[in-house]
Structures are given as C-alpha cells and as structure tokens.
mmCIF file with all atom_site columns, C-alpha atoms in Angstrom:
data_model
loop_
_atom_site.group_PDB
_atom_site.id
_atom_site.type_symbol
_atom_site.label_atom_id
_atom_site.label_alt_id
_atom_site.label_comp_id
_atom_site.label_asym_id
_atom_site.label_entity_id
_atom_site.label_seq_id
_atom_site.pdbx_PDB_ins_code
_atom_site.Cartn_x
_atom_site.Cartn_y
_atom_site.Cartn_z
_atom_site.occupancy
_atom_site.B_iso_or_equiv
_atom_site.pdbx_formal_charge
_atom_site.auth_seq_id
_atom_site.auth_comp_id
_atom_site.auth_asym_id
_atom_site.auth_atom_id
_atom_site.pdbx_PDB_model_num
ATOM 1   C CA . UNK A 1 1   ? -26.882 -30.444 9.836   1.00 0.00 ? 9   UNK A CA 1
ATOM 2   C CA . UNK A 1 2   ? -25.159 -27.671 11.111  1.00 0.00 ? 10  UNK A CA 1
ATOM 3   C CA . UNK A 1 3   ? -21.033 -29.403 10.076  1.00 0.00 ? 11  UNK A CA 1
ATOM 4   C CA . UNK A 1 4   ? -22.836 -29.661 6.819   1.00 0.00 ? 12  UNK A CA 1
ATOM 5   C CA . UNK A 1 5   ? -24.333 -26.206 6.314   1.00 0.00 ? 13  UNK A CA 1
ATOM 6   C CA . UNK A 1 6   ? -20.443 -24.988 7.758   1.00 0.00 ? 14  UNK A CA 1
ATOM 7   C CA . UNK A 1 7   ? -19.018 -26.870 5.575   1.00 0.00 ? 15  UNK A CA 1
ATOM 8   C CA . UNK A 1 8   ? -20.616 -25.862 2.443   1.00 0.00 ? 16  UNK A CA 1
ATOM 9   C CA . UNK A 1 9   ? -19.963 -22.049 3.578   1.00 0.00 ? 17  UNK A CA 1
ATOM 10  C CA . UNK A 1 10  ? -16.275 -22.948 3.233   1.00 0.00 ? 18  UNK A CA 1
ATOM 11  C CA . UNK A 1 11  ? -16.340 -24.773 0.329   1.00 0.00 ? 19  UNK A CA 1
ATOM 12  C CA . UNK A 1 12  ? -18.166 -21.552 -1.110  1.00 0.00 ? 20  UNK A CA 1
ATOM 13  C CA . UNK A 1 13  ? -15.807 -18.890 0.594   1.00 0.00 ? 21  UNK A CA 1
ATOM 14  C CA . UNK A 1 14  ? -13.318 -20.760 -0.867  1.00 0.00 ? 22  UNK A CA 1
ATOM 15  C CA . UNK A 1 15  ? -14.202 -20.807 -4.179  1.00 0.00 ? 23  UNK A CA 1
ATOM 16  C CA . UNK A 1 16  ? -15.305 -17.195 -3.946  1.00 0.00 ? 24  UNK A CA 1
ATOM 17  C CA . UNK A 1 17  ? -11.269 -16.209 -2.096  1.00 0.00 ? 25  UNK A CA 1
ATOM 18  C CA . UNK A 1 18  ? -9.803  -18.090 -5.401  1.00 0.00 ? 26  UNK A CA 1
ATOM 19  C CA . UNK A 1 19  ? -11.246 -16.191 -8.267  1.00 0.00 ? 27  UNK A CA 1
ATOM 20  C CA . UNK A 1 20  ? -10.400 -13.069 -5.729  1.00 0.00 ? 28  UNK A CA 1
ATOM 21  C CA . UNK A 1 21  ? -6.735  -13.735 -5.746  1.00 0.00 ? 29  UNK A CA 1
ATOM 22  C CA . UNK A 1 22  ? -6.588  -14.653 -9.507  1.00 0.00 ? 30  UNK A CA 1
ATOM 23  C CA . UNK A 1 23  ? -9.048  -11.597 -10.081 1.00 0.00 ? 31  UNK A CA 1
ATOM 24  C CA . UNK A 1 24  ? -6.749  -9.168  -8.049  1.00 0.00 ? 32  UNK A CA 1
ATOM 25  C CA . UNK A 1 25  ? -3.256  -10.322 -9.338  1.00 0.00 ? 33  UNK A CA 1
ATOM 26  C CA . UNK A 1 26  ? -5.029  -10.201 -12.840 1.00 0.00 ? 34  UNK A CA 1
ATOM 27  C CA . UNK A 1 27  ? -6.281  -6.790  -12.744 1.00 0.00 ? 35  UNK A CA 1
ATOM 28  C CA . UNK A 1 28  ? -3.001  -5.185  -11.769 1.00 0.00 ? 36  UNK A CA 1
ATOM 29  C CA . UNK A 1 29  ? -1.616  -6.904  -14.109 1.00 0.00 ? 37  UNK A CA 1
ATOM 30  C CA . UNK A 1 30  ? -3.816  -5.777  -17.141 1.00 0.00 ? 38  UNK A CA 1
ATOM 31  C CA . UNK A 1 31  ? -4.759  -2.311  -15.249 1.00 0.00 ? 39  UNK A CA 1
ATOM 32  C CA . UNK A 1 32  ? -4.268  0.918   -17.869 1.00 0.00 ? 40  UNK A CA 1
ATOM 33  C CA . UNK A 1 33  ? -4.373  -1.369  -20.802 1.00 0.00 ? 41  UNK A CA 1
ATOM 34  C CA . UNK A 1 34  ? -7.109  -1.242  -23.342 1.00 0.00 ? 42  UNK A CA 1
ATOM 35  C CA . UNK A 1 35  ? -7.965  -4.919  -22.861 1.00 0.00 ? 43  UNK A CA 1
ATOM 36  C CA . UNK A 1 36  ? -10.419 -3.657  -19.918 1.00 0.00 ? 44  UNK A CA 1
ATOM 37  C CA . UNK A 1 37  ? -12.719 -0.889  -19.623 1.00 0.00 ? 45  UNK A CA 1
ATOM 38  C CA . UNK A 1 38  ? -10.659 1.009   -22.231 1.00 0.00 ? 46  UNK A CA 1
ATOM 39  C CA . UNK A 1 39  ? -8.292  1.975   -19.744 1.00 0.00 ? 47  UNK A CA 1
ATOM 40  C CA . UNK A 1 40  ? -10.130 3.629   -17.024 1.00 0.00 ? 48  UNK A CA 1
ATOM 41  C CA . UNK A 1 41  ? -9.098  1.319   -14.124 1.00 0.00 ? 49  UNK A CA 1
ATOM 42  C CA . UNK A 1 42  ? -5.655  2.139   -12.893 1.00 0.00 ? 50  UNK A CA 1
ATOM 43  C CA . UNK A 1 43  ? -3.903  2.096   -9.144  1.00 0.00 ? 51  UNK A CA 1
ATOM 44  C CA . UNK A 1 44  ? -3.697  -0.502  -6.577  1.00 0.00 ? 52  UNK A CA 1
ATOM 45  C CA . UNK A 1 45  ? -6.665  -3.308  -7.131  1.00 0.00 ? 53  UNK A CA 1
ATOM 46  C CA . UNK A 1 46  ? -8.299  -1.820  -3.721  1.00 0.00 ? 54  UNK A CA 1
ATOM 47  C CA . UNK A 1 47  ? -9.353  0.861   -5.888  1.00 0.00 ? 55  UNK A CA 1
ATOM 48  C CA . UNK A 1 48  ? -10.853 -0.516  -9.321  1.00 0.00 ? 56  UNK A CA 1
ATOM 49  C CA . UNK A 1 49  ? -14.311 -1.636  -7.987  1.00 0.00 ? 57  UNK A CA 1
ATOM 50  C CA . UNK A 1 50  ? -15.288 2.192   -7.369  1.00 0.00 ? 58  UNK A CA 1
ATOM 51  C CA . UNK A 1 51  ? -13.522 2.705   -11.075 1.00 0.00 ? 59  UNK A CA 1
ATOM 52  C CA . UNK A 1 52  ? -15.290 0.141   -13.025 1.00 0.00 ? 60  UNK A CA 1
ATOM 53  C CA . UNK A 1 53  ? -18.669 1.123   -15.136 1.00 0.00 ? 61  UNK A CA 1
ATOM 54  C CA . UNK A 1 54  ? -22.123 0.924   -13.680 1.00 0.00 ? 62  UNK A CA 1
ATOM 55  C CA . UNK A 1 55  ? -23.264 -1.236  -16.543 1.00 0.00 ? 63  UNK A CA 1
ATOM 56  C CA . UNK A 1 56  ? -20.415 -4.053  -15.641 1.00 0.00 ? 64  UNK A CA 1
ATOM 57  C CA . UNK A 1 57  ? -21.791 -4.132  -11.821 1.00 0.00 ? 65  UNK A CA 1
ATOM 58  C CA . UNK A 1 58  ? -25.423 -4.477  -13.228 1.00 0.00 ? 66  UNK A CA 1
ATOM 59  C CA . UNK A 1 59  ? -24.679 -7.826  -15.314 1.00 0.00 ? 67  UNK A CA 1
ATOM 60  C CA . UNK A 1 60  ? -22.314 -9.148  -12.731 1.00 0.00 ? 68  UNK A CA 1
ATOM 61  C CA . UNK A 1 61  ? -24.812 -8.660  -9.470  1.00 0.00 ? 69  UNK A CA 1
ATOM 62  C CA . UNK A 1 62  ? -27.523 -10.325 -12.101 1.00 0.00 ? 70  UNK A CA 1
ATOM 63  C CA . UNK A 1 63  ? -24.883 -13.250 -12.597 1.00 0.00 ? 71  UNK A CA 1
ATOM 64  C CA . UNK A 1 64  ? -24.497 -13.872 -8.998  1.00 0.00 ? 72  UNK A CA 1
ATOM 65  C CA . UNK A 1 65  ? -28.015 -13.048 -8.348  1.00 0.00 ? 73  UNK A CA 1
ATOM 66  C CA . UNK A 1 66  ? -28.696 -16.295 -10.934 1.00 0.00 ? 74  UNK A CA 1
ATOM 67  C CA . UNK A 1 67  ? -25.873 -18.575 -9.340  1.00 0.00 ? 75  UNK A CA 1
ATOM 68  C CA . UNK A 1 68  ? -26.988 -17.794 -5.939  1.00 0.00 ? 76  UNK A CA 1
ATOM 69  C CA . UNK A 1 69  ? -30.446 -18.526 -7.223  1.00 0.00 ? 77  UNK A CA 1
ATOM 70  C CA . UNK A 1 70  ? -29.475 -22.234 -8.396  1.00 0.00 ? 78  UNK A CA 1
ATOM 71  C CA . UNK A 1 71  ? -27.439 -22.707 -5.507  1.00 0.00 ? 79  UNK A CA 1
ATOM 72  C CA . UNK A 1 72  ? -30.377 -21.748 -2.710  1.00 0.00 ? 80  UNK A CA 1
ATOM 73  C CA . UNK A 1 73  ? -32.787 -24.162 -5.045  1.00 0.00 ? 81  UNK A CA 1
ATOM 74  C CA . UNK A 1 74  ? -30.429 -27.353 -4.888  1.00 0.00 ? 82  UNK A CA 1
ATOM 75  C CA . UNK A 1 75  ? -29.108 -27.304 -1.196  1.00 0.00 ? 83  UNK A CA 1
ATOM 76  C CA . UNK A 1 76  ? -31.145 -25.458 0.712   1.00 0.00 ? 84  UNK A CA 1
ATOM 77  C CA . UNK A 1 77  ? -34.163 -26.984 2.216   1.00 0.00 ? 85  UNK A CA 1
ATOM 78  C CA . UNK A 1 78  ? -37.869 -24.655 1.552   1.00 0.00 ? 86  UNK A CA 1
ATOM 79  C CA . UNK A 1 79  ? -38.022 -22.437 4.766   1.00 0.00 ? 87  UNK A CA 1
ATOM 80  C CA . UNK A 1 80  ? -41.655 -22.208 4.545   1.00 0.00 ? 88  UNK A CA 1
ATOM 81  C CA . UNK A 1 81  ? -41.822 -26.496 5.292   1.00 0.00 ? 89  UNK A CA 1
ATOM 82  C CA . UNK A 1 82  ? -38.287 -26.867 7.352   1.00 0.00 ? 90  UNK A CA 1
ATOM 83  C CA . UNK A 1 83  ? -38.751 -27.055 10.716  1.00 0.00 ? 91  UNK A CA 1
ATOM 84  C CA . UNK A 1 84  ? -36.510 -24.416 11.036  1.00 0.00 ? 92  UNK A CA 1
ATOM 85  C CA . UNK A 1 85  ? -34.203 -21.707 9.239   1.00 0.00 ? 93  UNK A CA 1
ATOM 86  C CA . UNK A 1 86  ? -30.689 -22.160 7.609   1.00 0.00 ? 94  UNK A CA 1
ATOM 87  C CA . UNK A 1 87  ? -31.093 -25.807 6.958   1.00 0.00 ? 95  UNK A CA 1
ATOM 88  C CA . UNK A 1 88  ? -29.454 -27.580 3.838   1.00 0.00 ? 96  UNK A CA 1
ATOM 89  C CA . UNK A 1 89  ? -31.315 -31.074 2.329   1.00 0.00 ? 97  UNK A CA 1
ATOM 90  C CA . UNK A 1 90  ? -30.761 -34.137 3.939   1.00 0.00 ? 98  UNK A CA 1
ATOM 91  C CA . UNK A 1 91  ? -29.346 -35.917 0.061   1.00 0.00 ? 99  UNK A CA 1
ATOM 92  C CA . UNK A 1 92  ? -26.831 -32.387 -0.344  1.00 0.00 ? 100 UNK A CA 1
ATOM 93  C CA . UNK A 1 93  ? -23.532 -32.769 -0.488  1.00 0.00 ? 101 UNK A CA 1
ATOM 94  C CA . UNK A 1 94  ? -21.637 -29.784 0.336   1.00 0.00 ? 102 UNK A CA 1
ATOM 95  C CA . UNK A 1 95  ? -20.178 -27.890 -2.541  1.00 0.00 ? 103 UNK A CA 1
ATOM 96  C CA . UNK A 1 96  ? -21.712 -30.333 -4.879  1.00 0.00 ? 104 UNK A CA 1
ATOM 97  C CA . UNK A 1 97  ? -23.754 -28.271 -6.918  1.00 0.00 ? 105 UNK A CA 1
ATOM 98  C CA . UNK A 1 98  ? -23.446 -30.557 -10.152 1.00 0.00 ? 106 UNK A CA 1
ATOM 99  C CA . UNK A 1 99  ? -21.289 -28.010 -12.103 1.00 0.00 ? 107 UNK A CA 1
ATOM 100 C CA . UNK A 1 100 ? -19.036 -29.693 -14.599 1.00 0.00 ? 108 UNK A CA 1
ATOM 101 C CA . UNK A 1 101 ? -19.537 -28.493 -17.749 1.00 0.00 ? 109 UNK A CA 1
ATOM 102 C CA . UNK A 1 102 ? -15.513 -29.887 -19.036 1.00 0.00 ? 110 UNK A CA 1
ATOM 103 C CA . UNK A 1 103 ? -16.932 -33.260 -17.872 1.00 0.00 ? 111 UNK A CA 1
ATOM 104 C CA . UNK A 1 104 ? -13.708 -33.587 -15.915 1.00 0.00 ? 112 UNK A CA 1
ATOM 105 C CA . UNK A 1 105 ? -15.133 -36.030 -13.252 1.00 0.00 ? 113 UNK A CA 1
ATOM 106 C CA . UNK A 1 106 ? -16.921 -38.035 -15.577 1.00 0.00 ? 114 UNK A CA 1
ATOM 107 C CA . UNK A 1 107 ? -15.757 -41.574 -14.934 1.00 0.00 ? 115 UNK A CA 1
ATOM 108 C CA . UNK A 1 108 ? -13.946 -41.064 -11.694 1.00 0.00 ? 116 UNK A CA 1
ATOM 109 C CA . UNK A 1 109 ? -13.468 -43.243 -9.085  1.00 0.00 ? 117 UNK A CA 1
ATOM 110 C CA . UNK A 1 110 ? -14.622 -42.544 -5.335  1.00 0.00 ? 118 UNK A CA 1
ATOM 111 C CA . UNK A 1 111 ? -11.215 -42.066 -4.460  1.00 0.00 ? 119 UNK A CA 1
ATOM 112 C CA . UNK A 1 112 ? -10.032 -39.559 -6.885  1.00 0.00 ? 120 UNK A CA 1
ATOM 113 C CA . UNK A 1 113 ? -13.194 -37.410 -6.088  1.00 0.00 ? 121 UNK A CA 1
ATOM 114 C CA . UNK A 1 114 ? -12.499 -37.300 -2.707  1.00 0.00 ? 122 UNK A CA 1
ATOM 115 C CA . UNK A 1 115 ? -8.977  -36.274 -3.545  1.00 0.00 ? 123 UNK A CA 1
ATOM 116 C CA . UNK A 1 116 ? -9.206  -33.444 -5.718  1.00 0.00 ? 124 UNK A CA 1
ATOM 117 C CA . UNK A 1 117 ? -12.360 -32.031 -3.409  1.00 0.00 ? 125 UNK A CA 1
ATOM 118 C CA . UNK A 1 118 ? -9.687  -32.255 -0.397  1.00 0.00 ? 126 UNK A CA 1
ATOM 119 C CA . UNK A 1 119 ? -7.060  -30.193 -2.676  1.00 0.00 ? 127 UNK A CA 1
ATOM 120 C CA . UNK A 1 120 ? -9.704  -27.972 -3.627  1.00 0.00 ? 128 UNK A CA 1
ATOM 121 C CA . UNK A 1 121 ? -10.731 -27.279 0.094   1.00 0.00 ? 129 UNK A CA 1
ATOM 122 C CA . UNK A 1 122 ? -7.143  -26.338 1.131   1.00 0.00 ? 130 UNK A CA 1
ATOM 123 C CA . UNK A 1 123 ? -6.641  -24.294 -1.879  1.00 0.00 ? 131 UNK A CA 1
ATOM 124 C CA . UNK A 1 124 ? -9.975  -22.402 -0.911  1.00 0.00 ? 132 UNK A CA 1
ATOM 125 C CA . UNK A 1 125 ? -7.927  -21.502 2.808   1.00 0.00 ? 133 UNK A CA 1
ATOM 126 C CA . UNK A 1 126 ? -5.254  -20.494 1.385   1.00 0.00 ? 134 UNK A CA 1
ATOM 127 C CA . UNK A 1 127 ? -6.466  -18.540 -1.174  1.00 0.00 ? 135 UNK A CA 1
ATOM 128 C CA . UNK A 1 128 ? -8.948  -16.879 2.029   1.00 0.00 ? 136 UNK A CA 1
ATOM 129 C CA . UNK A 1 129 ? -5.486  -15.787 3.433   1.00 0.00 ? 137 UNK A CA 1
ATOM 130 C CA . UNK A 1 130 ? -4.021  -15.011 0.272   1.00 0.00 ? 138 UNK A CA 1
ATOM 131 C CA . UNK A 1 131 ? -6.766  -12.152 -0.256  1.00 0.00 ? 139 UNK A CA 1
ATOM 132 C CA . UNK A 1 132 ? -6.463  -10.952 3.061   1.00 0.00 ? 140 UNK A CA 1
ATOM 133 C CA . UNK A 1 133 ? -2.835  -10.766 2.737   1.00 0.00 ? 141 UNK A CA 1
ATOM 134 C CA . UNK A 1 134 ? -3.373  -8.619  -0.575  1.00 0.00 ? 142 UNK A CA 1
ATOM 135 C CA . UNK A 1 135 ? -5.752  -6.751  0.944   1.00 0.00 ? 143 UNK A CA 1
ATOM 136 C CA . UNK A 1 136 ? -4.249  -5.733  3.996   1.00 0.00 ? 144 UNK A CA 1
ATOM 137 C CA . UNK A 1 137 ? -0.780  -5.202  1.818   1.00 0.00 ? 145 UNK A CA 1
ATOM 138 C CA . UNK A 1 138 ? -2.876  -2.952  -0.423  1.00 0.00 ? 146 UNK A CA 1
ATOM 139 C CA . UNK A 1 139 ? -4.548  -0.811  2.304   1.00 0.00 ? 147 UNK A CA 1
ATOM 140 C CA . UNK A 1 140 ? -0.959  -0.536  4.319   1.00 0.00 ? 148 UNK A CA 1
ATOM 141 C CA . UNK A 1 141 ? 0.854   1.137   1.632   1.00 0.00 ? 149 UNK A CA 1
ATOM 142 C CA . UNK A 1 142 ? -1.277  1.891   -1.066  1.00 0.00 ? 150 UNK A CA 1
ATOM 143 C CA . UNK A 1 143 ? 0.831   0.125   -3.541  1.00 0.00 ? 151 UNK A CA 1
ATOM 144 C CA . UNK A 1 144 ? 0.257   -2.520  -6.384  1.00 0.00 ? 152 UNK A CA 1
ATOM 145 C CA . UNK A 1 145 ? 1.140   -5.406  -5.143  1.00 0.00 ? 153 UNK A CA 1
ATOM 146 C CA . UNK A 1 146 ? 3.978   -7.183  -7.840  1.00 0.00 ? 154 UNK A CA 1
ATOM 147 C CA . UNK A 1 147 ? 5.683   -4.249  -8.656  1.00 0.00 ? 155 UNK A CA 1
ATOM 148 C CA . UNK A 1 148 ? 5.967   -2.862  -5.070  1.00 0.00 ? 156 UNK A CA 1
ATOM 149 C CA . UNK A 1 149 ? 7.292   -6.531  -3.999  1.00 0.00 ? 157 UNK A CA 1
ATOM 150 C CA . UNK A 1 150 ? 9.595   -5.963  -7.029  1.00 0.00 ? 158 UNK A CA 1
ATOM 151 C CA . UNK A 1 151 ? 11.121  -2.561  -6.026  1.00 0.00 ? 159 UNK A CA 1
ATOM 152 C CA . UNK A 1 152 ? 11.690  -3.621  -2.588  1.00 0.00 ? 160 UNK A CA 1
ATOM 153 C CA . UNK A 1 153 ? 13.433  -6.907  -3.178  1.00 0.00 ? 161 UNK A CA 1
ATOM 154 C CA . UNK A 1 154 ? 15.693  -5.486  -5.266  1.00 0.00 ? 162 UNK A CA 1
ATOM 155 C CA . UNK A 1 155 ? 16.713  -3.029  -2.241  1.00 0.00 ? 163 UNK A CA 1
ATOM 156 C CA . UNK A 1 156 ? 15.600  0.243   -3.702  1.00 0.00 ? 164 UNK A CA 1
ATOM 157 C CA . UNK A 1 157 ? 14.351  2.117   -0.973  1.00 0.00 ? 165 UNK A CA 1
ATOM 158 C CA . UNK A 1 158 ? 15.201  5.460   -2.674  1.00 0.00 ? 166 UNK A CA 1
ATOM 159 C CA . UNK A 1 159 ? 13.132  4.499   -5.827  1.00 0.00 ? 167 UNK A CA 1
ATOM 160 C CA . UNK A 1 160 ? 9.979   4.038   -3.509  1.00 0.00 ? 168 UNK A CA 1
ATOM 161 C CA . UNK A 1 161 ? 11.152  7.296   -1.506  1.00 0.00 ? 169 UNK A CA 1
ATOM 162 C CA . UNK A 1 162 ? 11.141  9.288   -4.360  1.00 0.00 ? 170 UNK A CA 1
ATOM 163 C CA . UNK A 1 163 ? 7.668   7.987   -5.928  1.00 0.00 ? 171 UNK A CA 1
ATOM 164 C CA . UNK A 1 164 ? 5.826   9.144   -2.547  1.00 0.00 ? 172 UNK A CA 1
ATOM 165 C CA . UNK A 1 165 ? 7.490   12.336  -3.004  1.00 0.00 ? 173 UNK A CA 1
ATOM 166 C CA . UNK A 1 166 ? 6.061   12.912  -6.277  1.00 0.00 ? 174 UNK A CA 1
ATOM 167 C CA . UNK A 1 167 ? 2.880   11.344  -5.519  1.00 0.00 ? 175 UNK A CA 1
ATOM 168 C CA . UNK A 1 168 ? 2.509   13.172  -1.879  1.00 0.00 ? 176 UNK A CA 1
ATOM 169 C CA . UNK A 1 169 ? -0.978  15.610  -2.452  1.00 0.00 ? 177 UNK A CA 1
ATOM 170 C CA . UNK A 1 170 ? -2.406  14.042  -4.993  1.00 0.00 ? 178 UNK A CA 1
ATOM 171 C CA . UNK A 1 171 ? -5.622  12.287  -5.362  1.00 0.00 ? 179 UNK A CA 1
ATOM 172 C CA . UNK A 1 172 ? -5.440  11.081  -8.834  1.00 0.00 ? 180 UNK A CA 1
ATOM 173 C CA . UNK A 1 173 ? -4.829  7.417   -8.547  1.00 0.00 ? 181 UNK A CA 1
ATOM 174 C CA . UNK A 1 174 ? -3.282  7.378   -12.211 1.00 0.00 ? 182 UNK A CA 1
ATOM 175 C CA . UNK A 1 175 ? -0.755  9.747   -11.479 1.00 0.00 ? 183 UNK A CA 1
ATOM 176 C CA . UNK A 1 176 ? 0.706   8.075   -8.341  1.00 0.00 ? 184 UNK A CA 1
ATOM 177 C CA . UNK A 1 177 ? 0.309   4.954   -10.930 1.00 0.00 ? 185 UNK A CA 1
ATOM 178 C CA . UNK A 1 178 ? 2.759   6.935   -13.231 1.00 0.00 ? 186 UNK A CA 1
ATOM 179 C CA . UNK A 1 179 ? 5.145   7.918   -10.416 1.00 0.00 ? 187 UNK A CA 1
ATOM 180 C CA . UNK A 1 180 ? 5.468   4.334   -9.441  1.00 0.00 ? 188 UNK A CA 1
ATOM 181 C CA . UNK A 1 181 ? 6.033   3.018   -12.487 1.00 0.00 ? 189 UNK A CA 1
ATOM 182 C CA . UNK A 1 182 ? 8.637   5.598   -13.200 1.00 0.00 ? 190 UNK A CA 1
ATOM 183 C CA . UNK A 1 183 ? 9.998   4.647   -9.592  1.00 0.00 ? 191 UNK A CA 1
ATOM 184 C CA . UNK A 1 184 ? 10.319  1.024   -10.727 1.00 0.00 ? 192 UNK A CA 1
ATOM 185 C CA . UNK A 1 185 ? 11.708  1.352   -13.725 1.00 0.00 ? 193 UNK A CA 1
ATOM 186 C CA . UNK A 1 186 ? 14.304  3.647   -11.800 1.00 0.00 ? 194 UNK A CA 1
ATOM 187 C CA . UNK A 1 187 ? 14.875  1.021   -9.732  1.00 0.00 ? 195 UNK A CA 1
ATOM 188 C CA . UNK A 1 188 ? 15.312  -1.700  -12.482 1.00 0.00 ? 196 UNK A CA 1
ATOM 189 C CA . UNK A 1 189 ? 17.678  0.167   -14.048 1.00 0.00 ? 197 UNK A CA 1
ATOM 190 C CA . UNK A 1 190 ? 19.979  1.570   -11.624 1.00 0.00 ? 198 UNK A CA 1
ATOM 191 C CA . UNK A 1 191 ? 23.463  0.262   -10.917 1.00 0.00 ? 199 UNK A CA 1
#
C-alpha cells in the first residue's frame, strides 16, 4: 500500500514537473506580448507568478481545487472507514485516473499501455530535474533562460557585461528585460 501510494505521488509530480517545464519555456517565450495578460508579465519566469492578475489565480486554484477533488474521490480510500490515514483503494491503479478524453488508448493492447505509462514515468523525472534546473538557473543569474543560453554560447561575455551594467539599481523587471534584449541583439549582431 505504501509502493502504491509512492508511486502514484510520482506519477503525479511528474505530470505536474511537465506542464512546469512546457509552462516556463512557454512563458518566456510569449512574455511582453499581448497574447497574455496584455503584456504585464515580463522578466525571467521566476518572476511572473507575483505579476499575473488576481482573477487568473482565483479560476486556476478553483481548477486544481476540482481536479484534486476527482482525484482524492477515485484513489483515495474514505479516512473516516480506513483503518488508517494516507491509504489509496485496494482496485487503484496509480496514475490511472480514467482521463482520456482523445480516446488515445482506446483499443490498446496490455503491452502498449504498459509502454507508453513507462515513457511517461521517465519523462515525469526528467522533466522534475528539468524544472529544478530552470529554476535554480533562473534564481543564479536572474536571467531568461533561452536567450541567456543564447548570448553565452555565442561567446559574448561583453554583451551580458554590459546589460548588468545598465540594469545594476534597478528594480523594474521590464527594464532589465529591455537591457537584455538590447544585450542580445548586440551580441547577435556583432562581428
């Protein structure tokens, strides 16, 4: 009982540490556009969640407040009757919450289950280690991370040199945004 109730943590953390990486790499990526939150969230992706409207945390903690909901109701066994705390049902499978709404497992074999639930379970640690990574890269040097890996593969130290210059003092995370993107493009450009 207690492999299975591990398991289905990591199967969950898993899932969670994949939309995280796509979510962060996403959001630099569309950050100062109009196509979210007309523009508001800019900087490294460390910084958007204090940036974002009050409105979008208030339907998203409902949505996860819902999924969590469906989630405790299908695996976990009624605390009130268990015989004691934190234990999943005995017919659960781990990570099997019946969620298939492409119908892409319909009419699956065993096998082919078993391998795509394996792929999806290594995916899930990488993709823990992957947001860590980000993280940690994020909270180091305070840069986006594509276009800082850009500017420093292409050996432009001075580019990045001059950016924390300009950006040294200030607490406006759209201005050091600026600065770096003039710093890249000076380091695109240069011979």
């Amino acid at each position: 009982a207690e492999a299975q109730r591990f398991a289905d943590v990591e199967i969950t953390h898993g899932r969670v540490a994949m939309l995280s990486s796509l979510g962060f790499l996403v959001g630099e990526q569309v950050e100062g556009s109009g196509f979210l939150f007309d523009a508001e969230v800019t900087g490294p992706a460390i910084n958007h969640f204090q940036q974002v409207p009050a409105t979008f945390w208030g339907l998203l903690g409902a949505l996860i407040f819902t999924v969590e909901a469906n989630r405790v109701q299908k695996a976990w066994q009624n605390p009130f009757q268990a015989d004691k705390l934190f234990l999943l049902k005995d017919d659960f499978t781990p990570g099997d919450y019946q969620f298939d709404p492409l119908k892409l497992s319909a009419g699956k074999d065993v096998e082919w289950l078993n391998d795509k639930k394996l792929k999806e379970l290594n995916n899930g640690r990488v993709a823990m280690v992957a947001i860590s990574g980000m993280i940690a890269q994020e909270l180091v040097n305070g840069l986006n991370l594509i276009p800082a890996d850009e500017v420093l593969e292409m050996g432009k130290a001075d580019a990045l040199v001059a950016m924390g210059a300009q950006c040294a003092g200030t607490v406006d995370e759209a201005a050091c945004a600026k600065a770096f993107e003039a710093a890249e493009r000076v380091a695109t450009f240069a011979p």
